[in-house]
Amino acid sequence: MMIDTVMWSRLVTGLTLSFHVIFATIGVAIPLMISIAEFVGIRKKDSHYTLMAKRWTRGFVISVAVGVVTGTAIALQLALVWPNFMQMAGNVIALPLFMEVFAFFFEAIFLGIYLYTWDRFRNPYLHWLLTVPVVLGAAMSAFFITSVNGFMNQPAGFLFEAGQFTAVNPLQAMFNEATPSKVFHVLASAYMTGAALLAAIAAFSILKKGVTDYAKKGLKLMMGVLLLFSFLTALAGDVSAKFLAEHQPEKLAAAEWHFKTEQGADLIFLGWLNAEREIMGALHIPNALSFLAFSDFNAEVTGLDEFPLDEQPPLLVHYLFDAMVGVGFTLLAVSALFFLLLLLKKRVELNRWMLRVIVFGAPLAFLGVELGWFYAEIGRQPWMIRGYMRVEEAATTSPSIVILFFVFLTLYILLGTMCAVVLRRLFRDNPAEVELEKAAQAQQDAL
Ligand code: HEB
Ligand code: HEB
């Protein structure tokens, strides 16, 4: 198959976003985990939690740096790769794009103060208070940028005259109807992924070096956060699906292979399509789609047959959707099982199978985030701005886009490797036990 410039443009953007979203997710989630750990440390007067906050902050700073580079690459690319999109929608989405940079500075300033004021306050809660603007700044980044994506899916805040957006109202564009459900789902899934990452690191260290108090406390704390946010992610996913059923029925129908509008629609899980577009080998859950979409087992769910063929999203999104949901329920089950075992007074931290599953949970959660974005973005096809601009109208026609793809690919490979090397150095050469001993020593010396 020949890849045309439109396809290359999509590949460049997809590559950049898939890479950025890894660091963006870390950037959004880890501040909350730092804040929780420091708070628990002060409450319990337990220096293990304080050390967690310190160590996580160091790792966080490095991933923020990569997030800024890839984020800037995106901003550049929007202008380079999608010139017609920026020309048409630039004045509508300029506000949130600008605000994201503002949110970033807000976050960076307080992060800087936070980093250099450990042990400087007589009241430790004052230092902890500095985490609040960092957490909020990171969440605001996610809010603003997700609202841009919301706008592309559910355009609002303008009049459409002679192929142009006029009478633009940026606030209305930002608070389009898709924004609330999307922001809820993006934030919940980011926090869930951050908790899965830190729990996995603790579990990994126990598997390799045996149980330490430090790792055990980190594991329990993060499994608790994981349980909470995998539940909230599922809840938000449900809200998102209900939103789609009402406002973008073709996206939900494509995910569910729901071809005909009908009442009491079944939920289709996995399976495949034969040459006649008939569903084979799938799990049918009777009336469940109607219930999920409208909280009513007999509600009517709009099918793909209401949309012309060239406005239907690719049917492949079915697998992306099912896999994302699969990830969600797996992690929810793992974290619930963890606490069930704890309640039964089992020493979970000694259960090597449980620990292995938790380690595996981190890549799984990141996969969930990628799958979610791929579903949201491929499910919007053929539209760049749903109902107003198609992807092929928005793309550049310059053939040098191919070169751009490989330039950015190289950049990300370099960045990814550098980040991994630096993080390894930072933590391997400075294990938590050693740091705890040093801290204890310093305290003794001070007496
Ligand atoms: Fe982002 C960063 C853009 C998506 C989150 N970002 C960034 C930057 C930029 C961007 C430009 C940098 C800033 C400065 O430098 O100041 N993004 C962007 C775009 C997009 C995005 C254009 C698409 C459209 N993001 C995103 C998402 C998220 C985010 C989706 C979430 C979820 N970011 C973020 C963060 C940050 C960024 C958080 C910061 C850094 C860190 O890491 O922290
Ligand atoms: Fe998700 C997306 C649902 C899980 C991540 N999600 C999405 C959508 C839906 C859903 C409907 C679309 C939206 C729009 O487009 O607007 N989910 C869901 C459900 C579930 C889920 C139902 C189950 C529980 N997710 C999940 C997980 C994760 C996720 C687990 C991770 C980890 N998602 C996601 C993302 C996205 C999505 C990131 C993109 C963004 C938005 O929101 O859109």
XYZ file of C-alpha atoms and ligand atoms in Angstrom:
533
model
C 0.000 0.000 0.000
C 1.237 3.494 -0.848
C 1.219 5.847 2.100
C 0.007 9.287 1.001
C 0.882 12.600 2.663
C -2.338 12.617 4.685
C -1.473 9.223 6.108
C 2.079 10.379 6.859
C 0.683 13.450 8.616
C -1.484 11.227 10.777
C 1.487 8.977 11.502
C 3.683 11.923 12.557
C 1.004 13.287 14.876
C 0.086 9.857 16.212
C 3.726 9.052 16.924
C 4.266 12.337 18.752
C 1.103 12.077 20.798
C 1.675 8.430 21.725
C 5.090 9.397 23.030
C 3.997 12.651 24.686
C 1.072 11.032 26.445
C 3.359 8.675 28.370
C 5.176 11.635 29.931
C 2.055 13.767 30.127
C 0.343 11.020 32.125
C 3.295 10.806 34.488
C 3.358 14.600 34.642
C -0.309 14.801 35.562
C -0.386 11.906 38.011
C 2.832 11.843 40.013
C 2.327 15.232 41.758
C -0.807 13.836 43.400
C 1.102 10.759 44.576
C 3.900 12.958 45.954
C 1.353 15.076 47.756
C -0.378 12.044 49.277
C 2.913 10.490 50.399
C 4.192 13.684 52.008
C 0.873 14.213 53.767
C 0.792 10.666 55.156
C 4.422 11.079 56.225
C 3.622 14.191 58.249
C 0.451 12.702 59.730
C 2.099 9.462 60.793
C 5.451 11.100 61.577
C 6.973 8.375 59.428
C 10.078 9.331 57.455
C 9.552 6.434 55.031
C 6.680 8.302 53.387
C 8.655 11.539 53.343
C 11.442 9.736 51.541
C 8.918 8.392 49.020
C 7.802 11.935 48.263
C 11.417 13.034 47.844
C 12.410 10.177 45.564
C 9.291 10.398 43.421
C 9.854 14.140 42.995
C 13.332 13.528 41.580
C 12.035 11.062 39.025
C 9.135 13.354 38.243
C 11.386 16.308 37.376
C 13.123 14.264 34.698
C 9.936 13.087 33.076
C 8.573 16.657 33.135
C 11.591 17.749 31.118
C 10.818 15.148 28.462
C 7.130 16.109 28.589
C 8.009 19.705 27.822
C 10.149 18.758 24.818
C 7.517 16.471 23.322
C 4.760 18.947 24.138
C 6.634 21.676 22.305
C 7.074 19.285 19.373
C 3.288 18.905 19.261
C 2.691 22.639 19.254
C 5.169 22.994 16.380
C 3.615 20.144 14.491
C 0.101 21.449 14.755
C 1.195 24.425 12.667
C 3.476 22.472 10.330
C 1.430 19.360 9.698
C -2.130 20.633 9.993
C -1.931 24.155 8.530
C -5.549 24.249 7.374
C -6.802 23.051 10.736
C -4.871 25.767 12.543
C -6.027 28.372 10.066
C -9.647 27.429 10.542
C -9.691 26.561 14.225
C -6.646 28.467 15.484
C -8.610 31.380 16.865
C -11.104 29.028 18.498
C -8.567 26.891 20.346
C -5.839 29.515 20.888
C -7.160 30.199 24.385
C -6.807 26.673 25.820
C -3.510 26.104 23.995
C -2.124 29.292 25.497
C -3.587 28.428 28.876
C -1.801 25.098 28.842
C 1.529 26.875 28.642
C 0.351 29.130 31.465
C -0.653 26.093 33.558
C 2.755 24.635 32.916
C 4.560 27.748 34.189
C 2.298 27.864 37.217
C 3.212 24.241 37.960
C 6.932 24.750 37.255
C 7.279 27.760 39.563
C 5.774 25.994 42.565
C 7.652 22.806 41.758
C 10.876 24.806 41.869
C 10.055 26.269 45.276
C 8.952 22.839 46.527
C 12.227 21.246 45.483
C 14.413 23.719 47.341
C 12.465 24.141 50.565
C 12.519 20.662 52.109
C 13.115 21.073 55.888
C 12.981 24.855 55.592
C 9.607 25.289 57.287
C 9.058 24.842 60.987
C 5.551 23.618 60.228
C 5.937 20.743 57.727
C 2.382 21.239 56.459
C 3.531 24.518 54.882
C 5.935 22.637 52.666
C 3.199 20.153 51.872
C 0.911 23.048 50.867
C 3.278 23.756 47.973
C 2.211 20.475 46.388
C -1.322 21.797 45.975
C -0.546 24.285 43.155
C 1.692 21.666 41.501
C -1.127 19.117 41.508
C -3.597 21.747 40.287
C -1.237 23.056 37.585
C -0.724 19.558 36.214
C -4.460 18.859 36.266
C -5.088 22.182 34.516
C -2.703 21.174 31.704
C -4.776 18.065 31.218
C -7.994 20.058 31.397
C -7.002 22.650 28.790
C -5.564 20.252 26.285
C -8.380 17.776 26.691
C -10.841 20.595 26.054
C -9.151 21.156 22.672
C -9.690 17.506 21.891
C -13.251 17.888 23.138
C -13.749 20.728 20.684
C -12.554 18.612 17.756
C -15.116 15.986 18.725
C -17.963 18.253 19.758
C -17.389 21.676 18.134
C -19.078 24.621 19.853
C -18.746 28.360 20.329
C -18.909 29.814 16.813
C -21.100 30.530 13.807
C -20.302 28.716 10.567
C -20.463 31.048 7.569
C -19.016 30.481 4.085
C -16.761 27.698 5.333
C -15.328 29.809 8.162
C -15.802 29.939 11.918
C -17.065 33.418 12.812
C -18.357 35.108 15.966
C -16.028 32.910 17.948
C -16.661 32.500 21.664
C -13.492 30.825 23.030
C -15.008 30.068 26.441
C -17.953 28.281 24.891
C -15.518 26.391 22.656
C -13.468 25.387 25.664
C -16.488 24.290 27.689
C -17.974 22.291 24.835
C -20.243 19.442 25.850
C -17.530 16.805 25.478
C -15.124 18.527 27.893
C -16.572 17.403 31.269
C -16.763 13.663 30.559
C -13.404 13.656 28.794
C -11.553 15.581 31.489
C -13.040 13.334 34.184
C -11.940 10.204 32.308
C -8.481 11.550 31.387
C -7.696 12.660 34.947
C -9.014 9.486 36.578
C -7.106 7.255 34.157
C -3.903 9.313 34.576
C -4.031 8.999 38.385
C -4.812 5.315 38.012
C -1.791 4.865 35.749
C 0.513 6.836 38.052
C -0.507 4.678 41.014
C -0.026 1.505 38.947
C 3.474 2.693 38.013
C 4.594 3.438 41.574
C 2.989 0.247 42.941
C 4.835 -1.710 40.267
C 8.166 -0.146 41.239
C 7.589 -1.099 44.893
C 6.544 -4.644 43.942
C 9.561 -4.992 41.680
C 11.920 -3.938 44.425
C 10.390 -6.515 46.810
C 10.742 -9.244 44.191
C 14.383 -8.369 43.636
C 15.641 -7.377 47.056
C 13.139 -8.862 49.490
C 10.615 -7.111 51.714
C 11.622 -3.803 53.280
C 9.345 -1.580 55.350
C 9.871 1.202 52.841
C 8.746 -0.859 49.831
C 5.870 -2.473 51.723
C 4.445 0.902 52.759
C 4.803 2.292 49.248
C 3.098 -0.757 47.798
C 0.081 -0.569 50.121
C -0.321 3.165 49.715
C -0.235 3.020 45.925
C -2.485 -0.051 45.706
C -5.053 1.919 47.693
C -4.825 4.844 45.293
C -4.995 2.403 42.365
C -8.166 0.827 43.741
C -9.826 4.228 44.137
C -8.879 5.538 40.701
C -9.525 2.361 38.741
C -13.020 2.558 40.160
C -13.331 6.243 39.192
C -11.905 5.515 35.724
C -14.599 2.905 35.146
C -17.228 5.339 36.378
C -15.898 8.076 34.085
C -15.730 5.622 31.172
C -19.390 4.887 31.735
C -20.185 8.616 31.731
C -18.184 8.979 28.481
C -20.021 6.098 26.829
C -23.388 7.610 27.804
C -22.220 10.919 26.381
C -21.248 9.282 23.090
C -24.569 7.440 22.860
C -26.330 10.768 22.901
C -23.964 13.107 21.047
C -21.656 11.007 18.855
C -23.619 7.786 18.335
C -21.477 6.678 15.370
C -18.390 6.518 17.600
C -20.049 4.258 20.155
C -21.735 2.191 17.416
C -18.375 1.593 15.705
C -16.825 0.511 19.005
C -19.705 -1.887 19.651
C -20.201 -3.087 16.060
C -23.768 -1.935 16.445
C -24.861 -1.824 12.805
C -28.631 -1.345 13.044
C -30.578 1.075 15.201
C -32.601 -1.052 17.596
C -34.182 -1.254 21.022
C -32.714 -3.574 23.630
C -29.299 -3.644 21.951
C -26.762 -6.317 22.944
C -23.239 -5.583 24.049
C -20.714 -7.256 21.752
C -17.368 -8.289 23.242
C -14.447 -9.313 20.972
C -15.256 -11.516 17.938
C -14.499 -10.806 14.276
C -16.336 -9.830 11.070
C -16.786 -12.124 8.080
C -16.904 -10.919 4.455
C -20.606 -9.947 4.824
C -19.890 -7.781 7.849
C -21.538 -10.358 10.108
C -20.233 -10.717 13.646
C -18.646 -14.077 14.375
C -17.415 -15.651 17.582
C -18.274 -12.700 19.804
C -19.672 -12.697 23.299
C -23.197 -11.184 23.225
C -24.483 -9.754 26.478
C -28.233 -9.316 25.963
C -29.563 -5.734 26.225
C -26.382 -4.571 27.929
C -25.535 -1.911 25.341
C -28.907 -0.249 25.820
C -28.370 -0.317 29.549
C -24.834 1.070 29.356
C -25.837 3.811 26.963
C -29.100 4.944 28.557
C -29.469 3.075 31.907
C -32.503 1.293 30.420
C -32.408 -2.276 29.106
C -34.890 -1.481 26.338
C -33.635 1.926 25.165
C -33.065 2.510 21.468
C -29.398 2.734 20.469
C -28.516 4.461 17.184
C -26.683 2.163 14.759
C -24.120 2.811 12.046
C -26.833 2.420 9.371
C -27.964 5.988 10.129
C -24.671 7.341 8.817
C -23.403 7.403 5.211
C -20.582 4.926 4.648
C -17.985 7.671 4.206
C -18.848 9.131 7.614
C -18.479 5.892 9.570
C -15.407 5.441 11.769
C -13.160 2.415 11.047
C -14.590 -0.758 12.595
C -11.195 -1.634 13.985
C -11.919 0.640 16.959
C -13.975 -2.240 18.394
C -10.768 -3.969 19.441
C -9.214 -0.791 20.858
C -12.327 -0.195 22.937
C -12.575 -3.784 24.187
C -8.889 -3.883 25.081
C -9.144 -0.581 26.996
C -12.139 -1.853 28.949
C -10.265 -5.125 29.545
C -7.321 -3.212 31.016
C -9.670 -1.273 33.274
C -11.386 -4.298 34.744
C -8.141 -6.244 35.121
C -6.542 -3.498 37.226
C -9.709 -2.982 39.221
C -9.783 -6.715 39.974
C -6.082 -6.852 40.889
C -6.298 -3.976 43.339
C -9.528 -5.317 44.862
C -7.929 -8.762 45.263
C -4.920 -7.153 46.943
C -7.103 -5.658 49.671
C -9.239 -8.762 49.963
C -6.084 -10.739 50.768
C -5.050 -8.066 53.256
C -8.448 -8.254 54.939
C -8.011 -12.016 55.206
C -4.786 -11.223 57.065
C -2.648 -12.666 54.317
C 0.844 -11.235 53.939
C 0.338 -10.079 50.359
C 3.819 -8.613 50.126
C 5.170 -12.188 50.275
C 2.936 -13.484 47.490
C 5.268 -13.537 44.509
C 2.459 -14.110 42.007
C 0.580 -11.091 43.241
C 3.756 -9.005 43.068
C 4.431 -10.129 39.483
C 0.900 -9.244 38.441
C 1.311 -5.794 40.026
C 4.594 -5.238 38.149
C 2.804 -6.184 34.935
C 0.023 -3.741 35.837
C 2.167 -0.672 35.064
C 2.729 -1.330 31.334
C -0.875 -2.478 31.191
C -2.156 0.847 32.528
C -0.032 2.839 30.045
C -1.356 0.573 27.311
C -4.856 1.476 28.501
C -4.117 5.185 28.106
C -2.727 4.668 24.604
C -5.691 2.505 23.610
C -8.089 5.106 24.979
C -6.551 7.901 22.921
C -6.345 5.718 19.825
C -10.008 4.882 20.222
C -10.980 8.516 20.792
C -8.938 9.704 17.793
C -9.534 6.928 15.255
C -13.173 6.858 16.321
C -13.463 10.499 15.211
C -12.470 9.641 11.620
C -13.081 10.808 8.939
C -13.414 14.130 10.743
C -10.701 16.431 12.057
C -13.417 18.740 13.395
C -16.515 16.598 13.614
C -19.075 17.700 11.039
C -16.987 20.630 9.724
C -13.570 19.597 8.472
C -12.308 16.266 7.204
C -8.822 15.050 7.985
C -7.673 15.187 4.360
C -8.762 18.836 4.120
C -6.748 19.718 7.200
C -3.414 18.094 6.344
C -0.350 19.542 4.697
C 0.355 18.571 1.077
C 4.106 18.914 1.456
C 5.958 15.658 0.661
C 8.717 16.490 3.141
C 6.339 15.224 5.822
C 8.033 11.825 5.323
C 11.365 13.248 6.433
C 9.653 14.906 9.377
C 8.365 11.508 10.483
C 11.840 10.011 10.672
C 13.342 13.125 12.267
C 10.826 12.981 15.074
C 11.116 9.201 15.408
C 14.859 9.602 15.945
C 14.278 12.400 18.446
C 11.913 10.259 20.514
C 14.202 7.252 20.505
C 17.026 9.468 21.753
C 14.865 11.178 24.364
C 13.397 7.895 25.586
C 16.800 6.271 25.948
C 18.298 9.298 27.685
C 15.423 9.470 30.108
C 15.730 5.757 30.938
C 19.494 6.019 31.467
C 19.237 9.060 33.725
C 16.418 7.542 35.806
C 18.387 4.296 36.205
C 21.473 6.139 37.395
C 19.429 8.262 39.745
C 17.765 5.351 41.520
C 20.068 2.369 41.126
C 23.141 4.129 42.448
C 21.166 5.532 45.344
C 18.859 2.883 46.823
C 16.212 3.893 49.369
C 17.802 1.869 52.194
C 21.066 3.752 51.876
C 19.241 7.053 51.852
C 17.263 6.117 54.967
C 20.454 5.201 56.800
C 22.084 8.464 55.795
C 19.087 10.419 57.049
C 19.108 8.554 60.364
C 22.845 9.163 60.696
C 22.430 12.872 60.000
C 19.761 13.078 62.685
C 22.020 11.375 65.227
C 24.859 13.702 64.387
C 22.599 16.662 64.904
C 21.761 15.590 68.451
Fe 0.748 18.541 26.539
C 3.471 19.904 28.162
C 1.092 20.766 23.927
C -1.617 16.748 24.745
C -0.381 17.143 29.509
N 2.069 20.028 26.087
C 3.109 20.444 26.897
C 3.761 21.540 26.262
C 3.073 21.798 25.101
C 2.023 20.838 25.001
C 3.373 22.904 24.096
C 4.972 22.266 26.772
C 4.549 23.469 27.562
C 5.644 24.422 27.710
O 6.723 24.221 27.188
O 5.393 25.474 28.346
N -0.102 18.700 24.652
C 0.156 19.712 23.765
C -0.674 19.523 22.618
C -1.411 18.378 22.833
C -1.042 17.872 24.131
C -0.695 20.455 21.449
C -2.432 17.697 21.968
C -3.291 18.418 21.116
N -0.741 17.182 27.033
C -1.577 16.557 26.155
C -2.440 15.691 26.882
C -2.123 15.805 28.217
C -1.032 16.750 28.304
C -3.497 14.844 26.249
C -2.707 15.161 29.425
C -3.496 14.190 29.525
N 1.448 18.504 28.485
C 0.803 17.881 29.568
C 1.579 18.138 30.733
C 2.678 18.947 30.350
C 2.578 19.135 28.931
C 1.251 17.662 32.125
C 3.768 19.607 31.234
C 4.986 18.790 31.272
C 4.856 17.730 32.263
O 5.197 16.601 31.939
O 4.411 18.015 33.381
Fe -11.503 4.865 28.425
C -11.576 7.295 25.918
C -14.919 4.337 28.035
C -11.335 2.266 30.714
C -8.155 5.724 29.125
N -12.970 5.655 27.172
C -12.783 6.605 26.224
C -14.033 6.841 25.553
C -14.975 6.035 26.157
C -14.291 5.287 27.189
C -16.438 5.916 25.814
C -14.240 7.817 24.390
C -14.582 9.172 24.916
C -14.750 10.172 23.792
O -14.283 9.960 22.676
O -15.344 11.233 24.056
N -12.882 3.558 29.229
C -14.222 3.513 28.937
C -14.831 2.442 29.683
C -13.835 1.861 30.431
C -12.601 2.582 30.148
C -16.295 2.058 29.643
C -13.967 0.648 31.343
C -13.764 0.698 32.661
N -10.011 4.120 29.668
C -10.166 3.035 30.483
C -8.892 2.777 31.108
C -7.995 3.728 30.680
C -8.734 4.586 29.766
C -8.660 1.637 32.085
C -6.549 3.938 31.033
C -5.847 3.365 31.926
N -10.118 6.241 27.621
C -8.844 6.477 28.125
C -8.271 7.607 27.441
C -9.224 8.054 26.516
C -10.402 7.180 26.663
C -6.898 8.190 27.715
C -9.097 9.247 25.531
C -9.575 10.517 26.123
C -11.101 10.662 26.090
O -11.718 10.637 27.152
O -11.653 10.743 25.014
